[in-house]
Amino acid sequence: MDRIPPYDYSKYVFAARAAVVTCSSFELLLVLFGSLEDSNILAKLFYFLFIGASVAVSAHNIALNIDGREEIRKVLGSSENEVRGRSAALVLVPVLSGIFVFLCISGHAFFSLFVLIHVLASVGQLGIETYEVKNSGGCPVVPLVLPEFKIPSIGQSNPPPITPPSDRRTLAPTHDPDYQTLAIVQDTIFEQK
């Protein structure tokens, strides 16, 4: 079975993002209010930076309703490094920051619980997004094909310019009787002026 049963993508991704924002916010509060007494100031600074980045990116993704599938497609298909870097950051920062903090924490059970939920939710969200990209046919980047324009050389004559027909009734041939009536009324008004 290579496909999972039908599910509502936006509902699951929103729930995962909300879980990441909630857990990351609690982690940030725990770091700020000093519940990690045994950690040194450098460790608290790193926790603050990584968890703050996770909160900021997840809140940004929720606020602007950013689709992770499109961001993954941009990472895979864009030729501009700035676009690829921004898209990768929007998708990977919550996962990588959660994994890094999870690997570095020790001793505080309440903090560890929030970090574990953060990691599971962000990895689940990334998994759903990559599954959707994989099963949607890959990267939808279409190469730009320009039409061929032929420039006449000096020896060739240019085609004659297009001129409108002399009879206005042949301008818009249609079989709609209402349109024909309207065209006749307009022609008679134009001829009377």
PDB file of N, CA and C in Angstrom, residues 8-23 58-59 61-63 65 117-126 128:
ATOM      1  N   ASP A   8      -7.497  15.182   5.495  1.00  0.00           N
ATOM      2  CA  ASP A   8      -7.546  16.620   5.250  1.00  0.00           C
ATOM      3  C   ASP A   8      -6.167  17.206   5.548  1.00  0.00           C
ATOM      4  N   TYR A   9      -5.427  17.503   4.500  1.00  0.00           N
ATOM      5  CA  TYR A   9      -4.047  17.973   4.640  1.00  0.00           C
ATOM      6  C   TYR A   9      -3.966  19.234   5.491  1.00  0.00           C
ATOM      7  N   SER A  10      -4.785  20.217   5.184  1.00  0.00           N
ATOM      8  CA  SER A  10      -4.669  21.513   5.872  1.00  0.00           C
ATOM      9  C   SER A  10      -4.988  21.393   7.360  1.00  0.00           C
ATOM     10  N   LYS A  11      -5.920  20.511   7.723  1.00  0.00           N
ATOM     11  CA  LYS A  11      -6.277  20.342   9.132  1.00  0.00           C
ATOM     12  C   LYS A  11      -5.103  19.750   9.915  1.00  0.00           C
ATOM     13  N   TYR A  12      -4.460  18.730   9.366  1.00  0.00           N
ATOM     14  CA  TYR A  12      -3.350  18.093  10.070  1.00  0.00           C
ATOM     15  C   TYR A  12      -2.127  19.002  10.157  1.00  0.00           C
ATOM     16  N   VAL A  13      -1.841  19.715   9.087  1.00  0.00           N
ATOM     17  CA  VAL A  13      -0.681  20.609   9.106  1.00  0.00           C
ATOM     18  C   VAL A  13      -0.921  21.767  10.065  1.00  0.00           C
ATOM     19  N   PHE A  14      -2.129  22.309  10.081  1.00  0.00           N
ATOM     20  CA  PHE A  14      -2.425  23.386  11.029  1.00  0.00           C
ATOM     21  C   PHE A  14      -2.317  22.893  12.470  1.00  0.00           C
ATOM     22  N   ALA A  15      -2.808  21.685  12.737  1.00  0.00           N
ATOM     23  CA  ALA A  15      -2.708  21.135  14.095  1.00  0.00           C
ATOM     24  C   ALA A  15      -1.252  20.923  14.492  1.00  0.00           C
ATOM     25  N   ALA A  16      -0.434  20.443  13.559  1.00  0.00           N
ATOM     26  CA  ALA A  16       0.989  20.241  13.860  1.00  0.00           C
ATOM     27  C   ALA A  16       1.682  21.577  14.105  1.00  0.00           C
ATOM     28  N   ARG A  17       1.382  22.580  13.288  1.00  0.00           N
ATOM     29  CA  ARG A  17       1.993  23.898  13.487  1.00  0.00           C
ATOM     30  C   ARG A  17       1.543  24.521  14.804  1.00  0.00           C
ATOM     31  N   ALA A  18       0.274  24.352  15.136  1.00  0.00           N
ATOM     32  CA  ALA A  18      -0.220  24.889  16.409  1.00  0.00           C
ATOM     33  C   ALA A  18       0.452  24.194  17.586  1.00  0.00           C
ATOM     34  N   ALA A  19       0.669  22.881  17.478  1.00  0.00           N
ATOM     35  CA  ALA A  19       1.365  22.155  18.545  1.00  0.00           C
ATOM     36  C   ALA A  19       2.805  22.625  18.670  1.00  0.00           C
ATOM     37  N   VAL A  20       3.464  22.863  17.537  1.00  0.00           N
ATOM     38  CA  VAL A  20       4.851  23.344  17.565  1.00  0.00           C
ATOM     39  C   VAL A  20       4.919  24.730  18.198  1.00  0.00           C
ATOM     40  N   VAL A  21       4.016  25.627  17.822  1.00  0.00           N
ATOM     41  CA  VAL A  21       4.024  26.980  18.391  1.00  0.00           C
ATOM     42  C   VAL A  21       3.736  26.936  19.888  1.00  0.00           C
ATOM     43  N   THR A  22       2.774  26.130  20.290  1.00  0.00           N
ATOM     44  CA  THR A  22       2.422  26.044  21.711  1.00  0.00           C
ATOM     45  C   THR A  22       3.572  25.489  22.536  1.00  0.00           C
ATOM     46  N   CYS A  23       4.120  24.358  22.098  1.00  0.00           N
ATOM     47  CA  CYS A  23       5.221  23.744  22.855  1.00  0.00           C
ATOM     48  C   CYS A  23       6.460  24.636  22.851  1.00  0.00           C
ATOM     49  N   SER A  58       7.295  29.169  12.907  1.00  0.00           N
ATOM     50  CA  SER A  58       5.992  28.487  12.938  1.00  0.00           C
ATOM     51  C   SER A  58       4.846  29.494  12.991  1.00  0.00           C
ATOM     52  N   ALA A  59       4.996  30.551  13.773  1.00  0.00           N
ATOM     53  CA  ALA A  59       3.959  31.586  13.823  1.00  0.00           C
ATOM     54  C   ALA A  59       3.851  32.309  12.482  1.00  0.00           C
ATOM     55  N   ASN A  61       4.520  30.961   9.546  1.00  0.00           N
ATOM     56  CA  ASN A  61       3.859  30.033   8.628  1.00  0.00           C
ATOM     57  C   ASN A  61       2.353  29.980   8.864  1.00  0.00           C
ATOM     58  N   ILE A  62       1.947  30.047  10.126  1.00  0.00           N
ATOM     59  CA  ILE A  62       0.509  30.037  10.423  1.00  0.00           C
ATOM     60  C   ILE A  62      -0.132  31.359  10.003  1.00  0.00           C
ATOM     61  N   ALA A  63       0.516  32.463  10.332  1.00  0.00           N
ATOM     62  CA  ALA A  63      -0.074  33.778  10.058  1.00  0.00           C
ATOM     63  C   ALA A  63      -0.237  34.037   8.570  1.00  0.00           C
ATOM     64  N   ASN A  65      -0.265  31.647   6.282  1.00  0.00           N
ATOM     65  CA  ASN A  65      -0.827  30.448   5.666  1.00  0.00           C
ATOM     66  C   ASN A  65       0.100  29.909   4.577  1.00  0.00           C
ATOM     67  N   ILE A 117       7.299  16.698  22.374  1.00  0.00           N
ATOM     68  CA  ILE A 117       6.075  16.962  21.602  1.00  0.00           C
ATOM     69  C   ILE A 117       6.382  17.888  20.428  1.00  0.00           C
ATOM     70  N   HIS A 118       7.224  18.887  20.651  1.00  0.00           N
ATOM     71  CA  HIS A 118       7.652  19.813  19.593  1.00  0.00           C
ATOM     72  C   HIS A 118       8.313  19.045  18.455  1.00  0.00           C
ATOM     73  N   VAL A 119       9.244  18.146  18.794  1.00  0.00           N
ATOM     74  CA  VAL A 119       9.962  17.384  17.766  1.00  0.00           C
ATOM     75  C   VAL A 119       9.004  16.467  17.015  1.00  0.00           C
ATOM     76  N   LEU A 120       8.148  15.761  17.727  1.00  0.00           N
ATOM     77  CA  LEU A 120       7.222  14.839  17.065  1.00  0.00           C
ATOM     78  C   LEU A 120       6.252  15.576  16.143  1.00  0.00           C
ATOM     79  N   ALA A 121       5.735  16.707  16.581  1.00  0.00           N
ATOM     80  CA  ALA A 121       4.800  17.471  15.745  1.00  0.00           C
ATOM     81  C   ALA A 121       5.491  18.043  14.516  1.00  0.00           C
ATOM     82  N   SER A 122       6.693  18.585  14.677  1.00  0.00           N
ATOM     83  CA  SER A 122       7.376  19.185  13.523  1.00  0.00           C
ATOM     84  C   SER A 122       7.859  18.125  12.537  1.00  0.00           C
ATOM     85  N   VAL A 123       8.319  16.981  13.037  1.00  0.00           N
ATOM     86  CA  VAL A 123       8.725  15.900  12.129  1.00  0.00           C
ATOM     87  C   VAL A 123       7.498  15.334  11.412  1.00  0.00           C
ATOM     88  N   GLY A 124       6.379  15.210  12.120  1.00  0.00           N
ATOM     89  CA  GLY A 124       5.147  14.758  11.477  1.00  0.00           C
ATOM     90  C   GLY A 124       4.674  15.713  10.401  1.00  0.00           C
ATOM     91  N   GLN A 125       4.763  16.999  10.678  1.00  0.00           N
ATOM     92  CA  GLN A 125       4.371  18.004   9.685  1.00  0.00           C
ATOM     93  C   GLN A 125       5.262  17.921   8.456  1.00  0.00           C
ATOM     94  N   LEU A 126       6.562  17.829   8.659  1.00  0.00           N
ATOM     95  CA  LEU A 126       7.486  17.718   7.529  1.00  0.00           C
ATOM     96  C   LEU A 126       7.236  16.427   6.755  1.00  0.00           C
ATOM     97  N   ILE A 128       4.324  14.814   6.424  1.00  0.00           N
ATOM     98  CA  ILE A 128       3.104  14.977   5.624  1.00  0.00           C
ATOM     99  C   ILE A 128       3.391  15.822   4.389  1.00  0.00           C
TER     100      ILE A 128
END
